[in-house]
Every structure is written in structure tokens, then in C-alpha cells.
Amino acid sequence: MATSIELRKLEKSYGDVAVIHGVDLTIAPGDFTVFVGPSGCGKSTLLRMIAGLEPITGGDLLIDGQRMNEVPAARRGIAMVFQSYALYPHMSVYQNLAFGLETAKMPKPEIETRVRRAAEILKIEPLLQRKPKQLSGGQRQRVAIGRAIVREPKIFLFDEPLSNLDAELRVAMRVEIAKLHNDLGNTMIYVTHDQVEAMTMADKIVVLRSGVIEQAGAPLELYNTPRNLFVAGFIGSPKMNFLTVNEETGALKTGGNRLSLGRNSAGAATLGIRPEHITINEGSGVKFADVRVDLVENLGGQTVVYATTGDGQGLNIVLEGQRAVELDASVSAYLDPAKAHIFNAEGLAIR
Amino acid sequence: MTARSFETGTPAGERAGSPSLWSRIWQQDAPGYLFLLPWFIGFFGLTLGPMISSLYLSFTHFDLLTAPRWAGLDNYVRMFTNDPKFSASMRVTMFFVIFSVPLKLAFALGVALLLNRGMKGLPLYRALFYLPSLLGASVAIAILWRQIFAGDGLVNKFLALFGIIGPSWISNPNYSLWTLIVLSIWQFGSPMIIFLAGLRQIPQDMYEAASLDGASKWRQFWKITLPLLTPVVFFNAIIQTIEAFKSFTPAFIISGGTGNPINSTLFYTLYLYQEAFGFFRMGYASALAWVLLALVAIFTAFSFLTSKYWVHYDD
């Protein structure tokens, strides 16, 4: 039932300016794939190329094995939810939902059935006669999703659908979209710049930068084994700490400390360690730095420590539970070598 | 300080401490009123004053030479009961409004849609197409138009190339009004610019959503563009209708001020002009002017009343 998508050396350029540089990607049927990256990385362009809203400059787009490069958007079996929702302001919610079906000249009773069913799924039945301007942001979002559902497409595309909602609603809608995916089982592609959305929703995350895939994989795969500095820094919140190190005969020197990870570290230039993987308890790992505490945030469940190493590098530490850490105190930081990441001078991970 | 406040009559509470309210207003706002002065003079001296006096004159007989004589409703009664030229001119103007306004708006919208397709050199075309609106109602253009559509004019010379012997477009009563309608349509620039601005306001992603839904360009136009453009259509329709009711210069020039042939271009305003400055019946001409004003007001009110059924506002 569900549909596979394959991108082969997909390229996009505007005149001489190339924005997508030969992207290869396979999306398994029924997968929830998230394109994530900073603004301008090409994630929305890539989505629009799949949708058929942007012409493809080079390479192939295959949907269920069929080449789709020149197939018009309407015949690709795709529905898309826009960041702005793109609801027709002069039509009622019902008419908005029915528009695509009427365009396809579907019989009225069938349209009615489909619209009612979508409205039921999204709990917007009481809103069907309203105009979009009479709806809240969250309700508009539901209608926009409803408009995609009624067409019963093979593939759903979401272009930053939650970025116009407030933080609380965003979390709620995130959960609903994930549930929707579980219920419908369609292949879905979701574009966001928010790595938390990516981590929580995706079966597969595709990290893009400057029109190139930096890494694609399951969320925890990207979290545990980032391929380079960019992915390491982009995935995970708060951000991974990066410390400049010198590698000498199998050991890393940072500040005044010598640290051995017990694995190949030849050519290491940067040590990456996530804030939540650092402790200040003596004897729980390998000591790698003596730091001065600049600021402490007590969040209740966690204690966040902002510190500076002896050689002036910033280090963020997230400690579980409520900890008494004094400002300006000098503490030793420890890490578990298995959870440390090392990168060479080009920024690539050393395994 | 206190004395000045007392003179200006400021209430006791506002007298203490600071300058009085009125002198503060005067000091703060005097420059503003000074700048408004030319407008005040223009509005009261050249607009409101003449309007009120014409309303009075419409109830009199007045030949400019002797003092106005009170006539009560005579002028209005004569207009509606005993003036074939009044009804003829009303018919001509109505015909002109009913055909020139929709045709001009449709043409303006068509050109705006063409220009909105992101073509190169858009500012140049926009300026070129706007030009006739600047020139259109001028005497020079009307004279030029008379040359073009005359019996031996450019149009007929062009038709002669194909062996067609054209009529005199302006002296044949079957065509003369249509020639004026074409001249009016040719001045489509101003509504076109407004349509173009309106088209730019329609978010692109609505069209993208519609194209994903499989809607053809034709369906997109009727279901998205036109409904979302209705506020602009409404505005343009009102403005252009008022313009059309007021239209005077082209008919005056092309018919030489007569409204001929056989009153086929006797616009209402032209008839009004003849009565006022041909026959010096200022009272009757004033009454004609007020009937026109009432007509335009009724039309506009009607448009506003019906607008809620067909104009879609976004917010």
C-alpha cells in the first residue's frame, strides 16, 4: 500500500546557482522522514521538487519505481501541507476540504463522505461551516492537514507546518501528526529547522546543509554516531560541546589534561562531548578538564552548569537531579570514553 | 499667565501652572492648520460653496444676467415630464456606463493577468499601458481620436487595404457611441495598475495548493484569483462607474459639443453643459447636476449594499 520514494543524483539550480547538489536518498514505504537543516540548506526546495512545484534540473525522482521528473504535481499522488496553511480565505472549511475532490469531479455524496471522515479524524466537525479567518492557528493547521487527508494521497509532504504555532500547540500538534502517521501508515516527508521535531517524529532524519546531505539515518543513529562536526552540533539539545585538542601518541591533550580514550584517536583535532554525558562526580569516568563555574541553572529535574576550561573554552554540563554547584567554584569534569566523539581537522568523525 | 488664561476662558482647573488649553492647542496645531489653509480655501471656496449655491439655483430660473427667480420644483418636474432631450441623454449615458465599465474592467484585468506572469521589462510595459490613462481624457487625444475614426481616418485607410469600405465611425449614429466606448476602454491603465497590485497580494502558495489539487489555470482563475480579487474589482467598478457618469471631454470634442449625430453621443454632462452655457439656463443645469449626483449616490449605495454578497475580504 505505502509508497517508496527514491532520489537519484537529484539536482536543482537557478541559472548558474546550484542549490541542490546531486542528492541520493531512498525513503522506504511508510517511513516518516524528516528533512532538517539550517535555513537556506535546501530542505524546502528538495520537498518542493518532490511535490512537483519546482522543476528538477538534473537526476531522477522515482515514486514507487516510476520516474516522476516531468509528471505534473497533481498526478504524483502527493498532498502537501504548507507552512502558511494556504487555506482559501473565501471558502468555508467544508469547501476548502472539498476543493480538490470537486476539481477531480468526484460525485457529491462521495465528497461529503470523505470530508466528514477527515473532519472526524481531525476533530474539526463543528468548524465545517466557518471561514478560515474565524479559526485559531491550531484549527487552521488541522484544516490544512484535513485538506491533505481527503484526497487519500500516497504521500504526505509537510513544509514546516508547525512554525506558525506557539510552543505549547506545536508540541500538541507534533504528537497528533505522529499519531496520524501511525494510523494512516502513509509515506510522509516533513521539513523542519527544529531538530527536536526531527528527533521526536522521524523514522529517518536527513540532515542537509548547503544542498548536500550531511547524514541520513535513524534519530538515535545520528545522535550516537554523527558523521561530522555539523551533524554532531545540529542534532541534540543542548548542543554538543566541542573542545580543541592536540593528539600526541595516542592521547589527547586539552588544556593541561591528558586523556586517553582507549581507541584510535590518530589525527584528532576536536573532542565532542554532549552536555548530558559529562559528570562532576569523582571516579565516574575519565577526567578531561578542570573548569570554573560561570553560571548555574536549576531546572528542578536537571542542573545546567555553564563553565570555562583552564584554556578558556566554554563547556556546558547537564547534571541529572538537583545539585549544589557553587558559582566560581573549580570542579573537575569527567566523561565516559565510550560516549566521547573525536573529529579530525576536516571535521569528520574518527571511529 | 493667569490673565491670558482668563481671557481665553479656560476652566479654572486647567489654568494653574501651565499655559491654557486653547493657547497650547494654538501653539501646537497652528502650523498644521496653516498647511491645511490652501485646502480649506479650495474646499469651501471652490467645492462646498458652489455646491450649496447650485442646490439653491436648481430651484430657480437663472440666466446669469438677471437675478435668479424662485421656481420651486419646476425644473425637476420639467425634467421628468417634459424633456425628451433629458431622457435621450440619460439613455446615452446609461448605455455608455453599462458597456464601457465592464468592458474596460475586463480588459484591464486581462492585461494585468498577462503582466503578472513575471515577464521581463514589466515596469516598462506597465508605464506604457498606463500612459493612455494619463492622456486619455485630454482634448488632444479626443481630437486625435476624431482623426483616426473619421470617414477618411486611419482606421478606414487600414480597412481599405483589405478592400473594406468603412463607415465614418464618429458621424454614423450606429457607431459613434461605440467609438467613445472604445476610447474609454483604451484608458484601462489606472484600473490595470490597481488590479496588478491586487494580483500581487494573492499568496503564491494558494496557487501551488490548487495545482497540487489538480486545478487547471482556468479553474484557478475562477475559484481563487477572481474571488480574492473582488475587493479590488469592487473598488475599480465604483471608481470607473463614477468616471463614466461624469465623462464629458471625449463626447464634447468628437461631436463638436453637439451630441450629434442625432443625439447619439449626447452624454448627460454634455446636455447639462449645453443647457448651462449654450442656453444660459443655469437653474435647469443645476437641477440636472443634482439629479446626476443623486443617481451616482444611489448606484454607489446599491453597490455597497450588495457588496457583502460578492466581495470577499481576507480579514
PDB file of C-alpha atoms in Angstrom, chain B residues 77-287:
ATOM      1  CA  VAL B  77     -40.851  68.434 -12.813  1.00  0.00           C
ATOM      2  CA  ARG B  78     -39.989  69.525 -16.335  1.00  0.00           C
ATOM      3  CA  MET B  79     -37.008  67.177 -16.433  1.00  0.00           C
ATOM      4  CA  PHE B  80     -39.051  64.080 -15.726  1.00  0.00           C
ATOM      5  CA  THR B  81     -42.268  65.032 -17.532  1.00  0.00           C
ATOM      6  CA  ASN B  82     -41.495  67.270 -20.448  1.00  0.00           C
ATOM      7  CA  ASP B  83     -37.918  66.995 -21.743  1.00  0.00           C
ATOM      8  CA  PRO B  84     -37.166  64.427 -24.451  1.00  0.00           C
ATOM      9  CA  LYS B  85     -33.505  65.506 -24.552  1.00  0.00           C
ATOM     10  CA  PHE B  86     -33.158  64.708 -20.853  1.00  0.00           C
ATOM     11  CA  SER B  87     -34.328  61.140 -21.378  1.00  0.00           C
ATOM     12  CA  ALA B  88     -32.250  60.828 -24.555  1.00  0.00           C
ATOM     13  CA  SER B  89     -29.103  61.964 -22.761  1.00  0.00           C
ATOM     14  CA  MET B  90     -29.870  59.687 -19.815  1.00  0.00           C
ATOM     15  CA  ARG B  91     -30.204  56.748 -22.217  1.00  0.00           C
ATOM     16  CA  VAL B  92     -26.860  57.561 -23.871  1.00  0.00           C
ATOM     17  CA  THR B  93     -25.041  57.892 -20.563  1.00  0.00           C
ATOM     18  CA  MET B  94     -26.598  54.709 -19.162  1.00  0.00           C
ATOM     19  CA  PHE B  95     -25.652  52.808 -22.298  1.00  0.00           C
ATOM     20  CA  PHE B  96     -22.132  54.194 -22.027  1.00  0.00           C
ATOM     21  CA  VAL B  97     -21.810  53.239 -18.345  1.00  0.00           C
ATOM     22  CA  ILE B  98     -23.302  49.772 -18.768  1.00  0.00           C
ATOM     23  CA  PHE B  99     -20.989  48.828 -21.623  1.00  0.00           C
ATOM     24  CA  SER B 100     -17.807  50.818 -21.087  1.00  0.00           C
ATOM     25  CA  VAL B 101     -17.284  49.983 -17.405  1.00  0.00           C
ATOM     26  CA  PRO B 102     -17.463  46.157 -17.572  1.00  0.00           C
ATOM     27  CA  LEU B 103     -15.534  46.062 -20.849  1.00  0.00           C
ATOM     28  CA  LYS B 104     -12.842  48.376 -19.533  1.00  0.00           C
ATOM     29  CA  LEU B 105     -12.522  46.403 -16.290  1.00  0.00           C
ATOM     30  CA  ALA B 106     -12.360  43.089 -18.138  1.00  0.00           C
ATOM     31  CA  PHE B 107      -9.723  44.435 -20.485  1.00  0.00           C
ATOM     32  CA  ALA B 108      -7.715  45.948 -17.612  1.00  0.00           C
ATOM     33  CA  LEU B 109      -7.875  42.654 -15.704  1.00  0.00           C
ATOM     34  CA  GLY B 110      -6.807  40.708 -18.776  1.00  0.00           C
ATOM     35  CA  VAL B 111      -3.744  42.879 -19.324  1.00  0.00           C
ATOM     36  CA  ALA B 112      -2.939  42.801 -15.592  1.00  0.00           C
ATOM     37  CA  LEU B 113      -3.053  38.987 -15.661  1.00  0.00           C
ATOM     38  CA  LEU B 114      -0.697  38.950 -18.631  1.00  0.00           C
ATOM     39  CA  LEU B 115       1.708  41.350 -16.970  1.00  0.00           C
ATOM     40  CA  ASN B 116       1.557  39.438 -13.694  1.00  0.00           C
ATOM     41  CA  ARG B 117       3.206  36.383 -15.192  1.00  0.00           C
ATOM     42  CA  GLY B 118       6.620  37.663 -14.164  1.00  0.00           C
ATOM     43  CA  MET B 119       7.724  38.864 -17.570  1.00  0.00           C
ATOM     44  CA  LYS B 120      10.885  40.823 -18.199  1.00  0.00           C
ATOM     45  CA  GLY B 121      10.606  44.580 -18.636  1.00  0.00           C
ATOM     46  CA  LEU B 122       7.419  44.697 -16.577  1.00  0.00           C
ATOM     47  CA  PRO B 123       7.970  48.297 -15.348  1.00  0.00           C
ATOM     48  CA  LEU B 124       8.279  49.478 -18.948  1.00  0.00           C
ATOM     49  CA  TYR B 125       5.068  47.775 -20.104  1.00  0.00           C
ATOM     50  CA  ARG B 126       3.279  48.955 -17.002  1.00  0.00           C
ATOM     51  CA  ALA B 127       4.252  52.547 -17.793  1.00  0.00           C
ATOM     52  CA  LEU B 128       3.364  52.198 -21.479  1.00  0.00           C
ATOM     53  CA  PHE B 129      -0.052  50.740 -20.738  1.00  0.00           C
ATOM     54  CA  TYR B 130      -0.693  53.377 -18.122  1.00  0.00           C
ATOM     55  CA  LEU B 131       0.081  56.205 -20.493  1.00  0.00           C
ATOM     56  CA  PRO B 132      -3.357  56.327 -22.220  1.00  0.00           C
ATOM     57  CA  SER B 133      -4.962  56.859 -18.810  1.00  0.00           C
ATOM     58  CA  LEU B 134      -2.914  59.981 -18.347  1.00  0.00           C
ATOM     59  CA  LEU B 135      -3.622  61.259 -21.834  1.00  0.00           C
ATOM     60  CA  GLY B 136      -6.988  59.683 -22.495  1.00  0.00           C
ATOM     61  CA  ALA B 137      -9.444  62.261 -21.265  1.00  0.00           C
ATOM     62  CA  SER B 138      -7.465  65.135 -22.727  1.00  0.00           C
ATOM     63  CA  VAL B 139      -8.610  67.343 -25.572  1.00  0.00           C
ATOM     64  CA  ALA B 140      -5.595  66.450 -27.704  1.00  0.00           C
ATOM     65  CA  ILE B 141      -6.343  62.754 -27.612  1.00  0.00           C
ATOM     66  CA  ALA B 142     -10.016  63.280 -28.374  1.00  0.00           C
ATOM     67  CA  ILE B 143      -9.033  65.312 -31.435  1.00  0.00           C
ATOM     68  CA  LEU B 144      -6.570  62.607 -32.459  1.00  0.00           C
ATOM     69  CA  TRP B 145      -9.307  60.018 -31.940  1.00  0.00           C
ATOM     70  CA  ARG B 146     -11.596  62.036 -34.201  1.00  0.00           C
ATOM     71  CA  GLN B 147      -8.951  61.922 -36.924  1.00  0.00           C
ATOM     72  CA  ILE B 148      -8.413  58.201 -36.533  1.00  0.00           C
ATOM     73  CA  PHE B 149     -12.104  57.279 -36.689  1.00  0.00           C
ATOM     74  CA  ALA B 150     -13.243  59.843 -39.244  1.00  0.00           C
ATOM     75  CA  GLY B 151     -14.599  58.748 -42.638  1.00  0.00           C
ATOM     76  CA  ASP B 152     -11.164  59.232 -44.208  1.00  0.00           C
ATOM     77  CA  GLY B 153      -9.325  58.391 -40.982  1.00  0.00           C
ATOM     78  CA  LEU B 154      -6.608  55.868 -40.233  1.00  0.00           C
ATOM     79  CA  VAL B 155      -8.985  53.056 -39.364  1.00  0.00           C
ATOM     80  CA  ASN B 156     -10.749  53.208 -42.695  1.00  0.00           C
ATOM     81  CA  LYS B 157      -7.454  53.552 -44.579  1.00  0.00           C
ATOM     82  CA  PHE B 158      -6.317  50.381 -42.859  1.00  0.00           C
ATOM     83  CA  LEU B 159      -9.593  48.629 -43.694  1.00  0.00           C
ATOM     84  CA  ALA B 160      -9.272  49.805 -47.290  1.00  0.00           C
ATOM     85  CA  LEU B 161      -6.104  47.695 -47.569  1.00  0.00           C
ATOM     86  CA  PHE B 162      -8.409  44.701 -47.306  1.00  0.00           C
ATOM     87  CA  GLY B 163     -10.962  46.178 -49.645  1.00  0.00           C
ATOM     88  CA  ILE B 164     -13.385  47.116 -46.871  1.00  0.00           C
ATOM     89  CA  ILE B 165     -15.057  50.483 -47.110  1.00  0.00           C
ATOM     90  CA  GLY B 166     -15.621  51.532 -43.543  1.00  0.00           C
ATOM     91  CA  PRO B 167     -18.270  53.990 -42.399  1.00  0.00           C
ATOM     92  CA  SER B 168     -17.445  57.216 -40.642  1.00  0.00           C
ATOM     93  CA  TRP B 169     -17.232  55.807 -37.168  1.00  0.00           C
ATOM     94  CA  ILE B 170     -18.000  59.089 -35.482  1.00  0.00           C
ATOM     95  CA  SER B 171     -20.703  60.536 -37.709  1.00  0.00           C
ATOM     96  CA  ASN B 172     -22.762  57.370 -38.047  1.00  0.00           C
ATOM     97  CA  PRO B 173     -25.198  57.137 -35.109  1.00  0.00           C
ATOM     98  CA  ASN B 174     -24.863  53.337 -35.153  1.00  0.00           C
ATOM     99  CA  TYR B 175     -21.165  53.507 -34.298  1.00  0.00           C
ATOM    100  CA  SER B 176     -20.490  56.892 -32.734  1.00  0.00           C
ATOM    101  CA  LEU B 177     -21.230  55.889 -29.155  1.00  0.00           C
ATOM    102  CA  TRP B 178     -19.266  52.672 -29.581  1.00  0.00           C
ATOM    103  CA  THR B 179     -16.282  54.706 -30.737  1.00  0.00           C
ATOM    104  CA  LEU B 180     -16.462  56.596 -27.471  1.00  0.00           C
ATOM    105  CA  ILE B 181     -16.753  53.318 -25.559  1.00  0.00           C
ATOM    106  CA  VAL B 182     -13.620  52.043 -27.296  1.00  0.00           C
ATOM    107  CA  LEU B 183     -11.846  55.276 -26.399  1.00  0.00           C
ATOM    108  CA  SER B 184     -12.851  54.730 -22.798  1.00  0.00           C
ATOM    109  CA  ILE B 185     -11.643  51.116 -22.791  1.00  0.00           C
ATOM    110  CA  TRP B 186      -8.338  52.285 -24.225  1.00  0.00           C
ATOM    111  CA  GLN B 187      -7.833  54.212 -20.970  1.00  0.00           C
ATOM    112  CA  PHE B 188      -7.594  50.978 -18.996  1.00  0.00           C
ATOM    113  CA  GLY B 189      -4.270  51.871 -17.339  1.00  0.00           C
ATOM    114  CA  SER B 190      -5.491  53.048 -13.989  1.00  0.00           C
ATOM    115  CA  PRO B 191      -7.701  50.050 -13.125  1.00  0.00           C
ATOM    116  CA  MET B 192      -4.979  47.815 -14.589  1.00  0.00           C
ATOM    117  CA  ILE B 193      -2.374  49.137 -12.144  1.00  0.00           C
ATOM    118  CA  ILE B 194      -4.775  48.542  -9.268  1.00  0.00           C
ATOM    119  CA  PHE B 195      -5.598  45.026 -10.496  1.00  0.00           C
ATOM    120  CA  LEU B 196      -1.887  44.317 -10.803  1.00  0.00           C
ATOM    121  CA  ALA B 197      -1.318  45.406  -7.219  1.00  0.00           C
ATOM    122  CA  GLY B 198      -4.269  43.228  -6.151  1.00  0.00           C
ATOM    123  CA  LEU B 199      -2.909  40.199  -8.007  1.00  0.00           C
ATOM    124  CA  ARG B 200       0.422  40.622  -6.271  1.00  0.00           C
ATOM    125  CA  GLN B 201      -1.361  40.348  -2.925  1.00  0.00           C
ATOM    126  CA  ILE B 202      -2.658  36.841  -3.587  1.00  0.00           C
ATOM    127  CA  PRO B 203      -0.241  34.418  -1.916  1.00  0.00           C
ATOM    128  CA  GLN B 204       1.574  32.154  -4.358  1.00  0.00           C
ATOM    129  CA  ASP B 205       1.063  29.100  -2.185  1.00  0.00           C
ATOM    130  CA  MET B 206      -2.707  29.212  -2.809  1.00  0.00           C
ATOM    131  CA  TYR B 207      -1.986  28.529  -6.464  1.00  0.00           C
ATOM    132  CA  GLU B 208       0.507  25.856  -5.508  1.00  0.00           C
ATOM    133  CA  ALA B 209      -2.037  24.192  -3.266  1.00  0.00           C
ATOM    134  CA  ALA B 210      -4.580  24.392  -6.079  1.00  0.00           C
ATOM    135  CA  SER B 211      -2.190  22.958  -8.651  1.00  0.00           C
ATOM    136  CA  LEU B 212      -1.439  20.046  -6.301  1.00  0.00           C
ATOM    137  CA  ASP B 213      -5.214  19.581  -6.199  1.00  0.00           C
ATOM    138  CA  GLY B 214      -5.142  19.369  -9.984  1.00  0.00           C
ATOM    139  CA  ALA B 215      -6.957  22.636 -10.648  1.00  0.00           C
ATOM    140  CA  SER B 216      -6.377  23.982 -14.159  1.00  0.00           C
ATOM    141  CA  LYS B 217      -5.335  27.606 -14.724  1.00  0.00           C
ATOM    142  CA  TRP B 218      -8.907  28.320 -15.790  1.00  0.00           C
ATOM    143  CA  ARG B 219     -10.349  26.875 -12.598  1.00  0.00           C
ATOM    144  CA  GLN B 220      -7.679  28.640 -10.526  1.00  0.00           C
ATOM    145  CA  PHE B 221      -8.735  31.930 -12.081  1.00  0.00           C
ATOM    146  CA  TRP B 222     -12.435  31.474 -11.389  1.00  0.00           C
ATOM    147  CA  LYS B 223     -12.119  29.819  -7.980  1.00  0.00           C
ATOM    148  CA  ILE B 224      -9.136  31.631  -6.486  1.00  0.00           C
ATOM    149  CA  THR B 225      -7.952  34.694  -8.388  1.00  0.00           C
ATOM    150  CA  LEU B 226     -11.317  36.296  -9.061  1.00  0.00           C
ATOM    151  CA  PRO B 227     -12.863  35.756  -5.610  1.00  0.00           C
ATOM    152  CA  LEU B 228      -9.723  37.005  -3.872  1.00  0.00           C
ATOM    153  CA  LEU B 229      -9.629  39.980  -6.207  1.00  0.00           C
ATOM    154  CA  THR B 230     -13.238  41.033  -5.544  1.00  0.00           C
ATOM    155  CA  PRO B 231     -12.289  43.884  -3.165  1.00  0.00           C
ATOM    156  CA  VAL B 232     -10.218  45.369  -5.985  1.00  0.00           C
ATOM    157  CA  VAL B 233     -12.917  44.681  -8.587  1.00  0.00           C
ATOM    158  CA  PHE B 234     -15.406  46.416  -6.312  1.00  0.00           C
ATOM    159  CA  PHE B 235     -13.172  49.452  -5.860  1.00  0.00           C
ATOM    160  CA  ASN B 236     -12.414  49.709  -9.573  1.00  0.00           C
ATOM    161  CA  ALA B 237     -16.076  49.278 -10.509  1.00  0.00           C
ATOM    162  CA  ILE B 238     -17.177  52.127  -8.240  1.00  0.00           C
ATOM    163  CA  ILE B 239     -14.425  54.486  -9.386  1.00  0.00           C
ATOM    164  CA  GLN B 240     -14.872  53.690 -13.070  1.00  0.00           C
ATOM    165  CA  THR B 241     -18.657  53.967 -12.917  1.00  0.00           C
ATOM    166  CA  ILE B 242     -18.438  57.404 -11.359  1.00  0.00           C
ATOM    167  CA  GLU B 243     -15.883  58.347 -14.010  1.00  0.00           C
ATOM    168  CA  ALA B 244     -18.185  57.076 -16.743  1.00  0.00           C
ATOM    169  CA  PHE B 245     -21.185  59.018 -15.434  1.00  0.00           C
ATOM    170  CA  LYS B 246     -19.003  62.124 -15.384  1.00  0.00           C
ATOM    171  CA  SER B 247     -17.489  61.537 -18.830  1.00  0.00           C
ATOM    172  CA  PHE B 248     -17.586  64.721 -20.883  1.00  0.00           C
ATOM    173  CA  THR B 249     -14.499  65.750 -22.839  1.00  0.00           C
ATOM    174  CA  PRO B 250     -14.363  62.977 -25.487  1.00  0.00           C
ATOM    175  CA  ALA B 251     -18.028  63.372 -26.414  1.00  0.00           C
ATOM    176  CA  PHE B 252     -17.706  67.131 -26.482  1.00  0.00           C
ATOM    177  CA  ILE B 253     -14.697  67.084 -28.795  1.00  0.00           C
ATOM    178  CA  ILE B 254     -15.774  64.283 -31.076  1.00  0.00           C
ATOM    179  CA  SER B 255     -19.276  65.664 -31.638  1.00  0.00           C
ATOM    180  CA  GLY B 256     -18.082  69.241 -31.591  1.00  0.00           C
ATOM    181  CA  GLY B 257     -20.176  69.875 -28.486  1.00  0.00           C
ATOM    182  CA  THR B 258     -23.450  68.931 -30.179  1.00  0.00           C
ATOM    183  CA  GLY B 259     -24.011  65.355 -29.045  1.00  0.00           C
ATOM    184  CA  ASN B 260     -24.748  64.529 -32.675  1.00  0.00           C
ATOM    185  CA  PRO B 261     -25.312  62.561 -34.845  1.00  0.00           C
ATOM    186  CA  ILE B 262     -28.978  62.582 -33.796  1.00  0.00           C
ATOM    187  CA  ASN B 263     -28.127  62.850 -30.122  1.00  0.00           C
ATOM    188  CA  SER B 264     -26.284  59.519 -30.241  1.00  0.00           C
ATOM    189  CA  THR B 265     -23.380  60.958 -28.238  1.00  0.00           C
ATOM    190  CA  LEU B 266     -25.403  63.397 -26.173  1.00  0.00           C
ATOM    191  CA  PHE B 267     -23.907  62.467 -22.838  1.00  0.00           C
ATOM    192  CA  TYR B 268     -25.768  63.651 -19.793  1.00  0.00           C
ATOM    193  CA  THR B 269     -22.920  66.002 -18.869  1.00  0.00           C
ATOM    194  CA  LEU B 270     -22.858  67.324 -22.417  1.00  0.00           C
ATOM    195  CA  TYR B 271     -26.567  68.115 -22.265  1.00  0.00           C
ATOM    196  CA  LEU B 272     -26.004  69.772 -18.895  1.00  0.00           C
ATOM    197  CA  TYR B 273     -23.259  71.865 -20.452  1.00  0.00           C
ATOM    198  CA  GLN B 274     -25.472  72.880 -23.359  1.00  0.00           C
ATOM    199  CA  GLU B 275     -28.240  73.966 -21.015  1.00  0.00           C
ATOM    200  CA  ALA B 276     -25.837  75.945 -18.829  1.00  0.00           C
ATOM    201  CA  PHE B 277     -23.529  77.582 -21.306  1.00  0.00           C
ATOM    202  CA  GLY B 278     -25.483  77.284 -24.551  1.00  0.00           C
ATOM    203  CA  PHE B 279     -28.903  78.388 -23.384  1.00  0.00           C
ATOM    204  CA  PHE B 280     -27.838  80.010 -20.110  1.00  0.00           C
ATOM    205  CA  ARG B 281     -30.440  78.046 -18.184  1.00  0.00           C
ATOM    206  CA  MET B 282     -28.327  77.843 -15.029  1.00  0.00           C
ATOM    207  CA  GLY B 283     -31.230  76.841 -12.821  1.00  0.00           C
ATOM    208  CA  TYR B 284     -32.162  73.900 -15.030  1.00  0.00           C
ATOM    209  CA  ALA B 285     -28.497  72.865 -15.459  1.00  0.00           C
ATOM    210  CA  SER B 286     -28.049  72.924 -11.673  1.00  0.00           C
ATOM    211  CA  ALA B 287     -31.082  70.675 -11.296  1.00  0.00           C
TER     212      ALA B 287
END
